[in-house]
PDB file of C-alpha atoms in Angstrom:
ATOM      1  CA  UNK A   1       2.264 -27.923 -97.845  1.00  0.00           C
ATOM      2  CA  UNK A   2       3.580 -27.856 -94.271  1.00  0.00           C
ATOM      3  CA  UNK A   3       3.823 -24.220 -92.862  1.00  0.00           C
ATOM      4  CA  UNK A   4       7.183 -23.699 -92.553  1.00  0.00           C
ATOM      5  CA  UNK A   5       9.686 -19.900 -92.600  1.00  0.00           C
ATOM      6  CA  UNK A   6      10.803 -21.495 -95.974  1.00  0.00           C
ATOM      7  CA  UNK A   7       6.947 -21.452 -97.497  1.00  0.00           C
ATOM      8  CA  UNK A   8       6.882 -17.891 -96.110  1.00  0.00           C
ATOM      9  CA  UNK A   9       9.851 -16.180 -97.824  1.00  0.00           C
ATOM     10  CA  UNK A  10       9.199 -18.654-101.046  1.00  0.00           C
ATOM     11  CA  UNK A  11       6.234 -16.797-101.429  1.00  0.00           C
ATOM     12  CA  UNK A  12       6.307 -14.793-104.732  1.00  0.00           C
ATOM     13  CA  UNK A  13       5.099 -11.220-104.700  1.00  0.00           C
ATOM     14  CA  UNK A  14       3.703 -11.260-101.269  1.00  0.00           C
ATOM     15  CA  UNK A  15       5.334  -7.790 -99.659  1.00  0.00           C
ATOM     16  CA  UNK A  16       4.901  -7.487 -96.091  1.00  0.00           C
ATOM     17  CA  UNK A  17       2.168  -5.179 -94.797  1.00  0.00           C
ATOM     18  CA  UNK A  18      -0.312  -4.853 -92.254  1.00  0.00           C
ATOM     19  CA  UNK A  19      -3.457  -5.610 -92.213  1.00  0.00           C
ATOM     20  CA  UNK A  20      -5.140  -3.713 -88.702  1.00  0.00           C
ATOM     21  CA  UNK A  21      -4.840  -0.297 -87.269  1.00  0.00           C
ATOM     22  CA  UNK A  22      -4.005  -2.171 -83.655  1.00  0.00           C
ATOM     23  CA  UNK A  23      -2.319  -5.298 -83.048  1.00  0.00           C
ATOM     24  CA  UNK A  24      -2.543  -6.335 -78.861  1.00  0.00           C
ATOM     25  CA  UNK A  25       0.038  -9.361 -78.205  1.00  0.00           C
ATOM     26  CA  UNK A  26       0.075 -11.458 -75.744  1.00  0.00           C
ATOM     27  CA  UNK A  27       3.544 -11.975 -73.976  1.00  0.00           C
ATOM     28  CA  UNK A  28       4.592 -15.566 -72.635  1.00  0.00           C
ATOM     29  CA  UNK A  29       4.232 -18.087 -75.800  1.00  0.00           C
ATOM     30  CA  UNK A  30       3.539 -15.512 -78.068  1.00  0.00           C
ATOM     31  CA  UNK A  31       6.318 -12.820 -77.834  1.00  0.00           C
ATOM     32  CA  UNK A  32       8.633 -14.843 -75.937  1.00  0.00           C
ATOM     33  CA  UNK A  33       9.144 -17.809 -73.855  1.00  0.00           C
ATOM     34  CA  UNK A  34      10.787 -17.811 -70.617  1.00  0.00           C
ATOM     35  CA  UNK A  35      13.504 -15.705 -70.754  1.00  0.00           C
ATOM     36  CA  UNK A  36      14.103 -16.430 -74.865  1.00  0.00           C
ATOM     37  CA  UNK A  37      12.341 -14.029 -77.382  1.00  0.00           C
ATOM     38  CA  UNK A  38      10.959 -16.046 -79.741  1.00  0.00           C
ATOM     39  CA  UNK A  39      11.550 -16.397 -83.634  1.00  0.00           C
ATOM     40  CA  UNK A  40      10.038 -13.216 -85.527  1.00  0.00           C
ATOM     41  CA  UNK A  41       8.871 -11.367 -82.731  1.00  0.00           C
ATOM     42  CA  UNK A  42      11.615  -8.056 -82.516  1.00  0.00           C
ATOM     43  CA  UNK A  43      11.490  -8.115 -86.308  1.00  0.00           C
ATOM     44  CA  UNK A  44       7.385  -8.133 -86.671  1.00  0.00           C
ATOM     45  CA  UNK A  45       7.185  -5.333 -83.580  1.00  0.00           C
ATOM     46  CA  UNK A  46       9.513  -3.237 -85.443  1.00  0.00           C
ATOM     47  CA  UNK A  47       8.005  -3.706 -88.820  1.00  0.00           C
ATOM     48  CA  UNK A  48       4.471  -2.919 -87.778  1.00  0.00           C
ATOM     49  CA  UNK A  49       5.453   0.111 -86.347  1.00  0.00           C
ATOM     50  CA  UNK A  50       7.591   1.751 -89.056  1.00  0.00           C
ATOM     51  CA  UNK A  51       3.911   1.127 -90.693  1.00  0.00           C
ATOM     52  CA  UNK A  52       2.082   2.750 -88.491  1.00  0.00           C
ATOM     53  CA  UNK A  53       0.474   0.670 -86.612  1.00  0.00           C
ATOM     54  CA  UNK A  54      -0.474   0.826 -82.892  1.00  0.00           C
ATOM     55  CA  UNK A  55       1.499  -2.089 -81.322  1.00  0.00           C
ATOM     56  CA  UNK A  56       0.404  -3.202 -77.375  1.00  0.00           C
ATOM     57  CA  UNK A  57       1.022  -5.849 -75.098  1.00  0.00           C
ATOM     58  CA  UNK A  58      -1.929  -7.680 -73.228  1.00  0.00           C
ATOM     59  CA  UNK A  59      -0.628 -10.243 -70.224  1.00  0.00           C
ATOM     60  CA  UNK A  60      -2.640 -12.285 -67.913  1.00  0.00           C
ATOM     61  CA  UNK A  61       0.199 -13.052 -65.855  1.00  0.00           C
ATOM     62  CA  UNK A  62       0.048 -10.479 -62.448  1.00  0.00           C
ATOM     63  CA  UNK A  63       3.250 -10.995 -61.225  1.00  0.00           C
ATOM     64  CA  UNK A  64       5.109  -8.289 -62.601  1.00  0.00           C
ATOM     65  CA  UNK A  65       4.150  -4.686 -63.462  1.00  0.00           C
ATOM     66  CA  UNK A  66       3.414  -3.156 -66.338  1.00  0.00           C
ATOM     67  CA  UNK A  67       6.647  -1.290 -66.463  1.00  0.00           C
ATOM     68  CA  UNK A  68       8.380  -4.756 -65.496  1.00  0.00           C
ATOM     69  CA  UNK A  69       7.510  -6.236 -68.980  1.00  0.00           C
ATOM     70  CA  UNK A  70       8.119  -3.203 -70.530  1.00  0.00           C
ATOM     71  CA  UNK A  71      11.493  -3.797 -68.949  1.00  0.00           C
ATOM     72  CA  UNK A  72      11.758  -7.179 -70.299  1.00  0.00           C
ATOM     73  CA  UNK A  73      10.490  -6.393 -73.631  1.00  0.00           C
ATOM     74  CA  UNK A  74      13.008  -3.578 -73.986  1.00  0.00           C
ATOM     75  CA  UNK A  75      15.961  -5.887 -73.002  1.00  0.00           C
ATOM     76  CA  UNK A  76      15.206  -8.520 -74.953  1.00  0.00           C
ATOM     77  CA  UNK A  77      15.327  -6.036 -78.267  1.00  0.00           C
ATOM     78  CA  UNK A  78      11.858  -4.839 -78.454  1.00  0.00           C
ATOM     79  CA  UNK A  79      11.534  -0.836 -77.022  1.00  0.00           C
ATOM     80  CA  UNK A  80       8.407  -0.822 -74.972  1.00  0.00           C
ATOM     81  CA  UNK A  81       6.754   2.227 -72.841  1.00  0.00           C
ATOM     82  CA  UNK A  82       4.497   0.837 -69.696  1.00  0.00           C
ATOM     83  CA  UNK A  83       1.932   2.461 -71.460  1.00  0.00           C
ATOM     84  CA  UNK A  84       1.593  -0.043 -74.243  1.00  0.00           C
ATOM     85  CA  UNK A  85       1.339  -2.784 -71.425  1.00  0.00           C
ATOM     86  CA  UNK A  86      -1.565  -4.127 -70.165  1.00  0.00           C
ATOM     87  CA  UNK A  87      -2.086  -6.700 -67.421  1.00  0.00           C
ATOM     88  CA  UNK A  88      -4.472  -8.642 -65.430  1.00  0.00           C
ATOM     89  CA  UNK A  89      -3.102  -6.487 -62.609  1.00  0.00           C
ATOM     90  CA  UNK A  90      -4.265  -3.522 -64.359  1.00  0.00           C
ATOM     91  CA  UNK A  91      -7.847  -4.602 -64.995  1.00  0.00           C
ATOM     92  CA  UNK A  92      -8.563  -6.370 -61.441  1.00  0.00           C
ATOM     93  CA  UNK A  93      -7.239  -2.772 -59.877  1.00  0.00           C
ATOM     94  CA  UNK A  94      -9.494  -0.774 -62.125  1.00  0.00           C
ATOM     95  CA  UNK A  95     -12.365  -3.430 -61.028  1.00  0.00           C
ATOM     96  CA  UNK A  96     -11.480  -2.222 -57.254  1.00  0.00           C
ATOM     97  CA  UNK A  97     -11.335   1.554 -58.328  1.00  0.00           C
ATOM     98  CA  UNK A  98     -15.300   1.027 -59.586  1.00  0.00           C
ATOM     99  CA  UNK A  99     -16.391  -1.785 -57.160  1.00  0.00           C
ATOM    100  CA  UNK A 100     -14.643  -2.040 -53.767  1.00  0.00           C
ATOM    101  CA  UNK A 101     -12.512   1.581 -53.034  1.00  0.00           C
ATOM    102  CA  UNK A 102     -10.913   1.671 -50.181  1.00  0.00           C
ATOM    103  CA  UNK A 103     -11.463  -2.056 -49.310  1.00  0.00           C
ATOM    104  CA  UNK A 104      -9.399  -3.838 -46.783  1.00  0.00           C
ATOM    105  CA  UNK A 105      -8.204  -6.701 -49.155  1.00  0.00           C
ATOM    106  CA  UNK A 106      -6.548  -9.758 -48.660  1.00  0.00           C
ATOM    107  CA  UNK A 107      -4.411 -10.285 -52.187  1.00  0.00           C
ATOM    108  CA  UNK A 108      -3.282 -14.100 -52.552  1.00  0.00           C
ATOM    109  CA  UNK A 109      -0.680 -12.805 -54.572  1.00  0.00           C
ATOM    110  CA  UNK A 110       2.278 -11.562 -55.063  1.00  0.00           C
ATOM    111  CA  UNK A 111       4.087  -8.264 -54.531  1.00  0.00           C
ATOM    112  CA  UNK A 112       3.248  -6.269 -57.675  1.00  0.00           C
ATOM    113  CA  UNK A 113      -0.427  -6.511 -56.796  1.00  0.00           C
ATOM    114  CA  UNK A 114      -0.093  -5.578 -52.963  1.00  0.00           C
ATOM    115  CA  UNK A 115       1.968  -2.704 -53.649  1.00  0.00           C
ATOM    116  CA  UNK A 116      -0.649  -1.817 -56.570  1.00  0.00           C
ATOM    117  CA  UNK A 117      -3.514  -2.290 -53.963  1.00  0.00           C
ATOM    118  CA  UNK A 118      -1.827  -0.212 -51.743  1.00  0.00           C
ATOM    119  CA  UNK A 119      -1.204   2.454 -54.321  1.00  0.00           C
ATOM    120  CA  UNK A 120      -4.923   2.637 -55.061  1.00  0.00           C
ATOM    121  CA  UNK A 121      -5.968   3.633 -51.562  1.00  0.00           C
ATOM    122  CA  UNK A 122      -6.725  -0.365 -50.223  1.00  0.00           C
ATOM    123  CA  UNK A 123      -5.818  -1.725 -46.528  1.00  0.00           C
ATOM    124  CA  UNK A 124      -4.094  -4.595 -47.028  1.00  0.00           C
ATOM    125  CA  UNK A 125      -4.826  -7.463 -44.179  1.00  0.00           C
ATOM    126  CA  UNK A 126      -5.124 -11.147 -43.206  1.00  0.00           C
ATOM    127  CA  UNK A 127      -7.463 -10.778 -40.036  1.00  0.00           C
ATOM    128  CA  UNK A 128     -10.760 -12.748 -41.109  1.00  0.00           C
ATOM    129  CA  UNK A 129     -12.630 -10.270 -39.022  1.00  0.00           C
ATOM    130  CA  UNK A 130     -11.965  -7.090 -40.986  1.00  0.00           C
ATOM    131  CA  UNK A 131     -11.388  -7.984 -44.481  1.00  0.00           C
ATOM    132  CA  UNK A 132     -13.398  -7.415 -46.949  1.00  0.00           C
ATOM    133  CA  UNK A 133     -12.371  -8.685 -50.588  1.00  0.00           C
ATOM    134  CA  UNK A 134     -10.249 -11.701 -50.834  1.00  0.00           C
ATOM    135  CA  UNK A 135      -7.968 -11.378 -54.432  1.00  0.00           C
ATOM    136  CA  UNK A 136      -6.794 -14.967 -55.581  1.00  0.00           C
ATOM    137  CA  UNK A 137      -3.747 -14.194 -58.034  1.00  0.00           C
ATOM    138  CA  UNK A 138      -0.532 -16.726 -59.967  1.00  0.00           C
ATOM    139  CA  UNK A 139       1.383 -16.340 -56.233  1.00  0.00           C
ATOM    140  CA  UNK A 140       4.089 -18.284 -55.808  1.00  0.00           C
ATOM    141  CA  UNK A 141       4.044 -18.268 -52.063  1.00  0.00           C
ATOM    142  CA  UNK A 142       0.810 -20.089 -52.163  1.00  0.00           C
ATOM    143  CA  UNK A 143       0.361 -22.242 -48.713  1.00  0.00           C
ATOM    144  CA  UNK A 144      -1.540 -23.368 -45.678  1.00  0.00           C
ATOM    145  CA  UNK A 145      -1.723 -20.110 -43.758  1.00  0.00           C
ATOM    146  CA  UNK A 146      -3.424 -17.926 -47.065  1.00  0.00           C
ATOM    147  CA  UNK A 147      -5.450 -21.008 -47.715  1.00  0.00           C
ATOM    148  CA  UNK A 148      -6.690 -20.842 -44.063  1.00  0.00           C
ATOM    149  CA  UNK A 149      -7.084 -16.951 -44.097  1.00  0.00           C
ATOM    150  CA  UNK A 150      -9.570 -17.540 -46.795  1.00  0.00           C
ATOM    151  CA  UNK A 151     -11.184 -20.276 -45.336  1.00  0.00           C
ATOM    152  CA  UNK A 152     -11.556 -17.828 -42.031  1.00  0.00           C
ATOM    153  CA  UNK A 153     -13.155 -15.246 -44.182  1.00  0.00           C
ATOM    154  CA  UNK A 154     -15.432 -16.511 -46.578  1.00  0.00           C
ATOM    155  CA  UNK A 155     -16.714 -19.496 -45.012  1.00  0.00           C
ATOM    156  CA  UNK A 156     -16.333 -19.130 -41.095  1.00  0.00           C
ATOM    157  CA  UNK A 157     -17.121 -14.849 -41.452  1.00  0.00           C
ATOM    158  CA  UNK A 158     -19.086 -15.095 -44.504  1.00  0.00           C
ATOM    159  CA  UNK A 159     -18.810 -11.482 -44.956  1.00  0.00           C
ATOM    160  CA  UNK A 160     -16.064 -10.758 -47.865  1.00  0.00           C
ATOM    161  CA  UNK A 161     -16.254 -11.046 -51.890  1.00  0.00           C
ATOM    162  CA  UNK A 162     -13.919 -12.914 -53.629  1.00  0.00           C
ATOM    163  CA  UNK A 163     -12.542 -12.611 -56.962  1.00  0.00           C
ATOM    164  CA  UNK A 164      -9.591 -13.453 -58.956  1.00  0.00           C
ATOM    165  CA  UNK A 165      -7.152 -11.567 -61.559  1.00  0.00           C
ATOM    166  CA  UNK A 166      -7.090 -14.315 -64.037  1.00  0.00           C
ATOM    167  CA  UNK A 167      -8.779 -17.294 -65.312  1.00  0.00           C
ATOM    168  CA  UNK A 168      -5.060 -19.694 -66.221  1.00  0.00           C
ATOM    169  CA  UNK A 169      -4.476 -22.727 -64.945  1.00  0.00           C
ATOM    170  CA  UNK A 170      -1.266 -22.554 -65.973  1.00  0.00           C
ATOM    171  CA  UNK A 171       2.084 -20.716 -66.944  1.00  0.00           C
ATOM    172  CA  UNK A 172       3.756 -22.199 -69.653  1.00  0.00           C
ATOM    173  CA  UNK A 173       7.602 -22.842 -69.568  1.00  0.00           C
ATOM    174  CA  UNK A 174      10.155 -23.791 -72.171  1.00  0.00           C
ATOM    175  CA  UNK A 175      10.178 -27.300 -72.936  1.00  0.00           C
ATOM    176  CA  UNK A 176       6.570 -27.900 -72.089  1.00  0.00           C
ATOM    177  CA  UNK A 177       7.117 -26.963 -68.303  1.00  0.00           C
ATOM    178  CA  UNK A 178       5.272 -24.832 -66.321  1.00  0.00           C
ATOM    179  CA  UNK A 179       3.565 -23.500 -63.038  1.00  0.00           C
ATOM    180  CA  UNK A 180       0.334 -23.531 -61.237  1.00  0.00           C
ATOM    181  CA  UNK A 181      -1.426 -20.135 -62.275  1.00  0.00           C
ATOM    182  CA  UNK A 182      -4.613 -18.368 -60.727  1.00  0.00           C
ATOM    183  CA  UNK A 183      -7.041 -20.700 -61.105  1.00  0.00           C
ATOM    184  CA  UNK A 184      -5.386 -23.522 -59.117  1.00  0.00           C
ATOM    185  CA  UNK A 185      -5.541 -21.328 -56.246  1.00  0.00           C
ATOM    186  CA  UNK A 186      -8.879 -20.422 -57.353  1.00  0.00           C
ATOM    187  CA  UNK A 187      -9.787 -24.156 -57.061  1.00  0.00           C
ATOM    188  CA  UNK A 188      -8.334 -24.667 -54.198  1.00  0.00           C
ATOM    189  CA  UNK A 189      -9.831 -21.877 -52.165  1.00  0.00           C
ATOM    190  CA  UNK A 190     -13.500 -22.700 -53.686  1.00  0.00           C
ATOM    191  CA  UNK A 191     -13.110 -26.475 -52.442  1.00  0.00           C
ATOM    192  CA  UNK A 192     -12.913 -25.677 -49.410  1.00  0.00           C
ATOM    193  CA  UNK A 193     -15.454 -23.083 -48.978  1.00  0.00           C
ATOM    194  CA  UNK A 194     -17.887 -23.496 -51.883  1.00  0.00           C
ATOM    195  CA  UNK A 195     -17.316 -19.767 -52.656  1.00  0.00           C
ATOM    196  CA  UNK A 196     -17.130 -18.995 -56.032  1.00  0.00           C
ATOM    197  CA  UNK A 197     -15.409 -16.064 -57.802  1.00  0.00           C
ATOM    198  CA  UNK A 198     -17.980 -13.364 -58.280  1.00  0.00           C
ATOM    199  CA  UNK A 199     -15.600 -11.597 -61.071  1.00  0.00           C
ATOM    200  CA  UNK A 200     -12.649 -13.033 -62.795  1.00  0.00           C
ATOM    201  CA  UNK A 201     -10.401 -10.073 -64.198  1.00  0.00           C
ATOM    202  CA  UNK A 202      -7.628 -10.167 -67.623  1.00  0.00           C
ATOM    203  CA  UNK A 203      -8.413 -11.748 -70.442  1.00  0.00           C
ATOM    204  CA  UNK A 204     -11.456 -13.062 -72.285  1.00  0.00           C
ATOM    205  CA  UNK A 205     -13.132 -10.227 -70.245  1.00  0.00           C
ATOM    206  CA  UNK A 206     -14.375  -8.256 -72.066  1.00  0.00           C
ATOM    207  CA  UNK A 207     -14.437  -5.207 -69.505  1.00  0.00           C
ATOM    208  CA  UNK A 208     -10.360  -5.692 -69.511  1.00  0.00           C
ATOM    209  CA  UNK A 209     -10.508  -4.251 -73.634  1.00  0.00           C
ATOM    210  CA  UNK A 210     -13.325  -1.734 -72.451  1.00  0.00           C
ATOM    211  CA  UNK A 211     -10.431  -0.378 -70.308  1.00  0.00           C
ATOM    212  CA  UNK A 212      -7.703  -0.671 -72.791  1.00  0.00           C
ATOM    213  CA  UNK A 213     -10.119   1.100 -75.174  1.00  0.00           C
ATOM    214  CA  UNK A 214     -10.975   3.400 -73.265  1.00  0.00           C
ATOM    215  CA  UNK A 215      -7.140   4.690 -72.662  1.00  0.00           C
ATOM    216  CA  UNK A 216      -5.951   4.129 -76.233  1.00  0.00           C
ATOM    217  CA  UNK A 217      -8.672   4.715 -78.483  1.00  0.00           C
ATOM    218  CA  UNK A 218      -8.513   1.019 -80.400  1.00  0.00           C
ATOM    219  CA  UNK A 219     -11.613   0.404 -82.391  1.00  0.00           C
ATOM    220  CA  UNK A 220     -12.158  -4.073 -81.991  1.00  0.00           C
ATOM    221  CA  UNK A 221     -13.412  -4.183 -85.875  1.00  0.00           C
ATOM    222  CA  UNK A 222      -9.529  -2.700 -87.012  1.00  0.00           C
ATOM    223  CA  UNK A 223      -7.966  -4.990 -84.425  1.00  0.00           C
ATOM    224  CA  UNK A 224      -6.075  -8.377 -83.813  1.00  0.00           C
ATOM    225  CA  UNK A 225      -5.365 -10.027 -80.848  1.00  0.00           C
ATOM    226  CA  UNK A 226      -1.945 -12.351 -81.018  1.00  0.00           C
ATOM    227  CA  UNK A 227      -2.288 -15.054 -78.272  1.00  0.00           C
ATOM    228  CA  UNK A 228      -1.121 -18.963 -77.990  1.00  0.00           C
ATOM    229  CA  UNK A 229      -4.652 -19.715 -75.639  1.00  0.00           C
ATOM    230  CA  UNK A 230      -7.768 -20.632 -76.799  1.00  0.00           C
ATOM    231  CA  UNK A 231      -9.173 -20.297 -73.774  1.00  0.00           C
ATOM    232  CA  UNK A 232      -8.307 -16.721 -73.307  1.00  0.00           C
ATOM    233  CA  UNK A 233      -6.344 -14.998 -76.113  1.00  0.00           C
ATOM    234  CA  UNK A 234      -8.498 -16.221 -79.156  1.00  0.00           C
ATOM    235  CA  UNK A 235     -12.152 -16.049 -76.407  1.00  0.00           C
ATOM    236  CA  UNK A 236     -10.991 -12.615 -75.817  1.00  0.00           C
ATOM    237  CA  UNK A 237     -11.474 -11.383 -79.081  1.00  0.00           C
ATOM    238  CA  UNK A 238     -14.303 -13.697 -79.918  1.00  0.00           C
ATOM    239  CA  UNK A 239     -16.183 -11.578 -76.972  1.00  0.00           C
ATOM    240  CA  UNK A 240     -15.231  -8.435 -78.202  1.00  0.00           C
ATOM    241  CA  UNK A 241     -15.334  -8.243 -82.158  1.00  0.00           C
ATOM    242  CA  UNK A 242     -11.774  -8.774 -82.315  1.00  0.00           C
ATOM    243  CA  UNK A 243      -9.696 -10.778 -84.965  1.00  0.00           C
ATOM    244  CA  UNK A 244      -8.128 -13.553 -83.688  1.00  0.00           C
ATOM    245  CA  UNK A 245      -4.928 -14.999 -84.476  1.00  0.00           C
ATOM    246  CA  UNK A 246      -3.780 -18.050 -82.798  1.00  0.00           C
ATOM    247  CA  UNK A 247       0.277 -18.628 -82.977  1.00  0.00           C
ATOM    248  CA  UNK A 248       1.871 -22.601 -82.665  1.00  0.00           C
ATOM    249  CA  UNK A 249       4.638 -21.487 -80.098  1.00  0.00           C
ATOM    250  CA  UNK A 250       3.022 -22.120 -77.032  1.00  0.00           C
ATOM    251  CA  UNK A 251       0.004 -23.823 -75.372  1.00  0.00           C
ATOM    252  CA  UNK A 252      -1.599 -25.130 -78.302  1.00  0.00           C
ATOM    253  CA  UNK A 253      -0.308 -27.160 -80.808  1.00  0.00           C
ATOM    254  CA  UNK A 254      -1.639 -27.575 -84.148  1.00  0.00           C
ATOM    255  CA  UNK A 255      -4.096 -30.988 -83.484  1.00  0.00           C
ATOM    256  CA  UNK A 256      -5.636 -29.229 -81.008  1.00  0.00           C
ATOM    257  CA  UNK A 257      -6.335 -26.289 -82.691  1.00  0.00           C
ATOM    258  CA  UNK A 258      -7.662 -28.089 -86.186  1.00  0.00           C
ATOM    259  CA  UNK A 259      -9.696 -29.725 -83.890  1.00  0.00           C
ATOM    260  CA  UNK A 260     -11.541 -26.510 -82.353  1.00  0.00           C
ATOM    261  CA  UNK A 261     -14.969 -26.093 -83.315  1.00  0.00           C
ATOM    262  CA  UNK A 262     -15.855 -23.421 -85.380  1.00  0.00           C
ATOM    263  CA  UNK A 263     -17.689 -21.551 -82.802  1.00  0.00           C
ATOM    264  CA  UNK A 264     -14.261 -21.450 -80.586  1.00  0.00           C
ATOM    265  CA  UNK A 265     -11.814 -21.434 -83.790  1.00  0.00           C
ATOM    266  CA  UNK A 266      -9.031 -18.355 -83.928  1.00  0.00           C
ATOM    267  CA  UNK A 267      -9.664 -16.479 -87.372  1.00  0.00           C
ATOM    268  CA  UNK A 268      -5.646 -16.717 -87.836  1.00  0.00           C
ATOM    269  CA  UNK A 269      -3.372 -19.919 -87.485  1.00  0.00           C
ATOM    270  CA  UNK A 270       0.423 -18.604 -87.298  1.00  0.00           C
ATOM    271  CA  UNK A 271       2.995 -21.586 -87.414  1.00  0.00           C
ATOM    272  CA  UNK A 272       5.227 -18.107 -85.325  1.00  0.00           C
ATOM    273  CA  UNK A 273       4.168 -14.234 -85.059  1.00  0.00           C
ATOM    274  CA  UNK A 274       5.426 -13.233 -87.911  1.00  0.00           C
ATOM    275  CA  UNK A 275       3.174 -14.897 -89.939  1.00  0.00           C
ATOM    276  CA  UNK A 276       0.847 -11.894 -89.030  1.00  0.00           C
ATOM    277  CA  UNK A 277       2.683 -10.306 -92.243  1.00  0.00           C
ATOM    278  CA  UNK A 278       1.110 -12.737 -94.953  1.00  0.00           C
ATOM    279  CA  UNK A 279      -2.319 -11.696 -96.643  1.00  0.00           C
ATOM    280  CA  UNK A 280      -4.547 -12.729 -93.338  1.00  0.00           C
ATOM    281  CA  UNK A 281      -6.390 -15.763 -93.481  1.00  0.00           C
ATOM    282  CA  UNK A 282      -3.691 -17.640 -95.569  1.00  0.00           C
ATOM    283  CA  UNK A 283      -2.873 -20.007 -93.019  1.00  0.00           C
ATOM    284  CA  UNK A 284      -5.803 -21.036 -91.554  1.00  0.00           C
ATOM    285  CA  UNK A 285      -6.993 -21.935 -95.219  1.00  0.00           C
ATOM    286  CA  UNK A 286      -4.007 -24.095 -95.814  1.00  0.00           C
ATOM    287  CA  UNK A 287      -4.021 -25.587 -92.675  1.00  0.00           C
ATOM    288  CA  UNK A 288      -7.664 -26.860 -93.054  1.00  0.00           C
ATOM    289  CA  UNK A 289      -7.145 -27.573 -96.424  1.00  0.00           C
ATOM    290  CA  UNK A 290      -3.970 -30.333 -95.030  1.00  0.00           C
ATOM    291  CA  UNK A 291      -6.439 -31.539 -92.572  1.00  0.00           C
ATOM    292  CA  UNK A 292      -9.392 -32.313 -95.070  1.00  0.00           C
ATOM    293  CA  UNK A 293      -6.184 -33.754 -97.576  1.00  0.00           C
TER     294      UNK A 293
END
């Protein structure tokens, strides 16, 4: 039986409900896509919390603020507060609260993360000779000259630490487009200095749900996290005692993600979001169960 919005509203006696104190979403291919919010998503948000439930948003994309998605969020029909947002952003400026404060930083990145930098007390810089923390981010702006800056510093000066906010090699796009993310500029920057990242902030980290935690009160046994990556929605919770649920509506399509071993398999498969409001573990079962047919 193919898993379809007909199957789910032919369902007989199956009332909607929740099924976790906390549901953390991830945004692009999960929420929405682009600029379009994607089937379910205002409807599921608004359901879960008439219920009750504590509802936030968990990003690995740096390029906008927290209170720029909840922005977007709120224009595209869902009501959001900046303090249900969290972002790699957030947890690589948290890292340079405990780690590096007041570091002269050079931020491959763009804007949001400068000013954010700045906010937290950091010199910002691209002489060789006095930085000390290079921050690869998803920037846009990417070229020669940062490339070279980084080159200066970590391999000529040898004296800096390098990390990065995010672990994506990718953003994804409607219509299966999409751009370079962090770790192409990670990549890049490591090839031509043999410098690894030391620390790699935003999701599966576990240290990034430490801090959400730690703000909200979320406990990971009474909590889901909604993604479309297996390499860093559905790891995320696998690191941190979460349930995972992984939704069909943006990187991974459903032959890769029959295909995932067992040890890297999302508890959830959701054909879109709203599946989240079926008895949990219904998919997954008949998925497999199509596979093994």
């Amino acid at each position: 039986m193919p898993l379809t919005s007909t199957t789910r509203r032919e369902a007989p006696g199956r009332a909607a409900r929740r099924h976790f104190d906390t549901y953390l979403f991830d945004l692009d291919g999960t929420i929405y896509l682009g600029t379009d919010l994607l089937p379910g998503a205002a409807e599921l948000v608004s359901t879960l919390r008439a219920q009750g439930a504590r509802v936030l948003f968990v990003s690995n994309n740096p390029t906008r603020s927290p209170q720029d998605y909840a922005d977007k969020l709120t224009r595209l029909g869902i009501p959001t507060s900046h303090e249900d947002v969290y972002t790699s952003l957030v947890a690589t400026v948290a890292w340079v609260r405990a780690h590096a404060p007041g570091a002269t930083v050079f931020p491959i990145s763009e804007q949001p993360l400068v000013d954010a930098l700045v906010a937290e007390g950091c010199t910002i810089s691209d002489d060789p000779e006095k930085i000390d923390l290079v921050v690869a981010s998803y920037d846009r702006s990417f070229d020669y000259r940062k490339l070279q800056v980084a080159f200066d510093t970590l391999f000529v000066h040898g004296r800096a630490r390098f990390v990065a906010t995010n672990p994506d090699r990718f953003c994804p796009f409607p219509g299966g487009r999409g751009e370079p993310d962090c770790a192409s500029v990670v990549a890049a920057i490591t090839a031509a200095t043999g410098v690894a990242c030391e620390a790699v902030f935003g999701k599966p980290d576990p240290a990034f749900l430490e801090i959400i935690a730690a703000e909200t009160g979320l406990d990971p046994a009474t909590t889901v996290m909604v993604g479309d990556r297996l390499s860093t929605d559905v790891a995320f919770a696998r690191a941190t005692g979460m349930t995972s649920a992984l939704v069909l509506t943006g990187e991974t399509d459903r032959a890769t993600a029959l295909r995932t071993p067992a040890a890297q398999a999302p508890t959830l498969l959701l054909e879109r979001v709203d599946d989240l409001l079926q008895p949990a573990g219904h998919l997954w079962d008949v998925a497999r169960r199509e596979v093994r047919a």
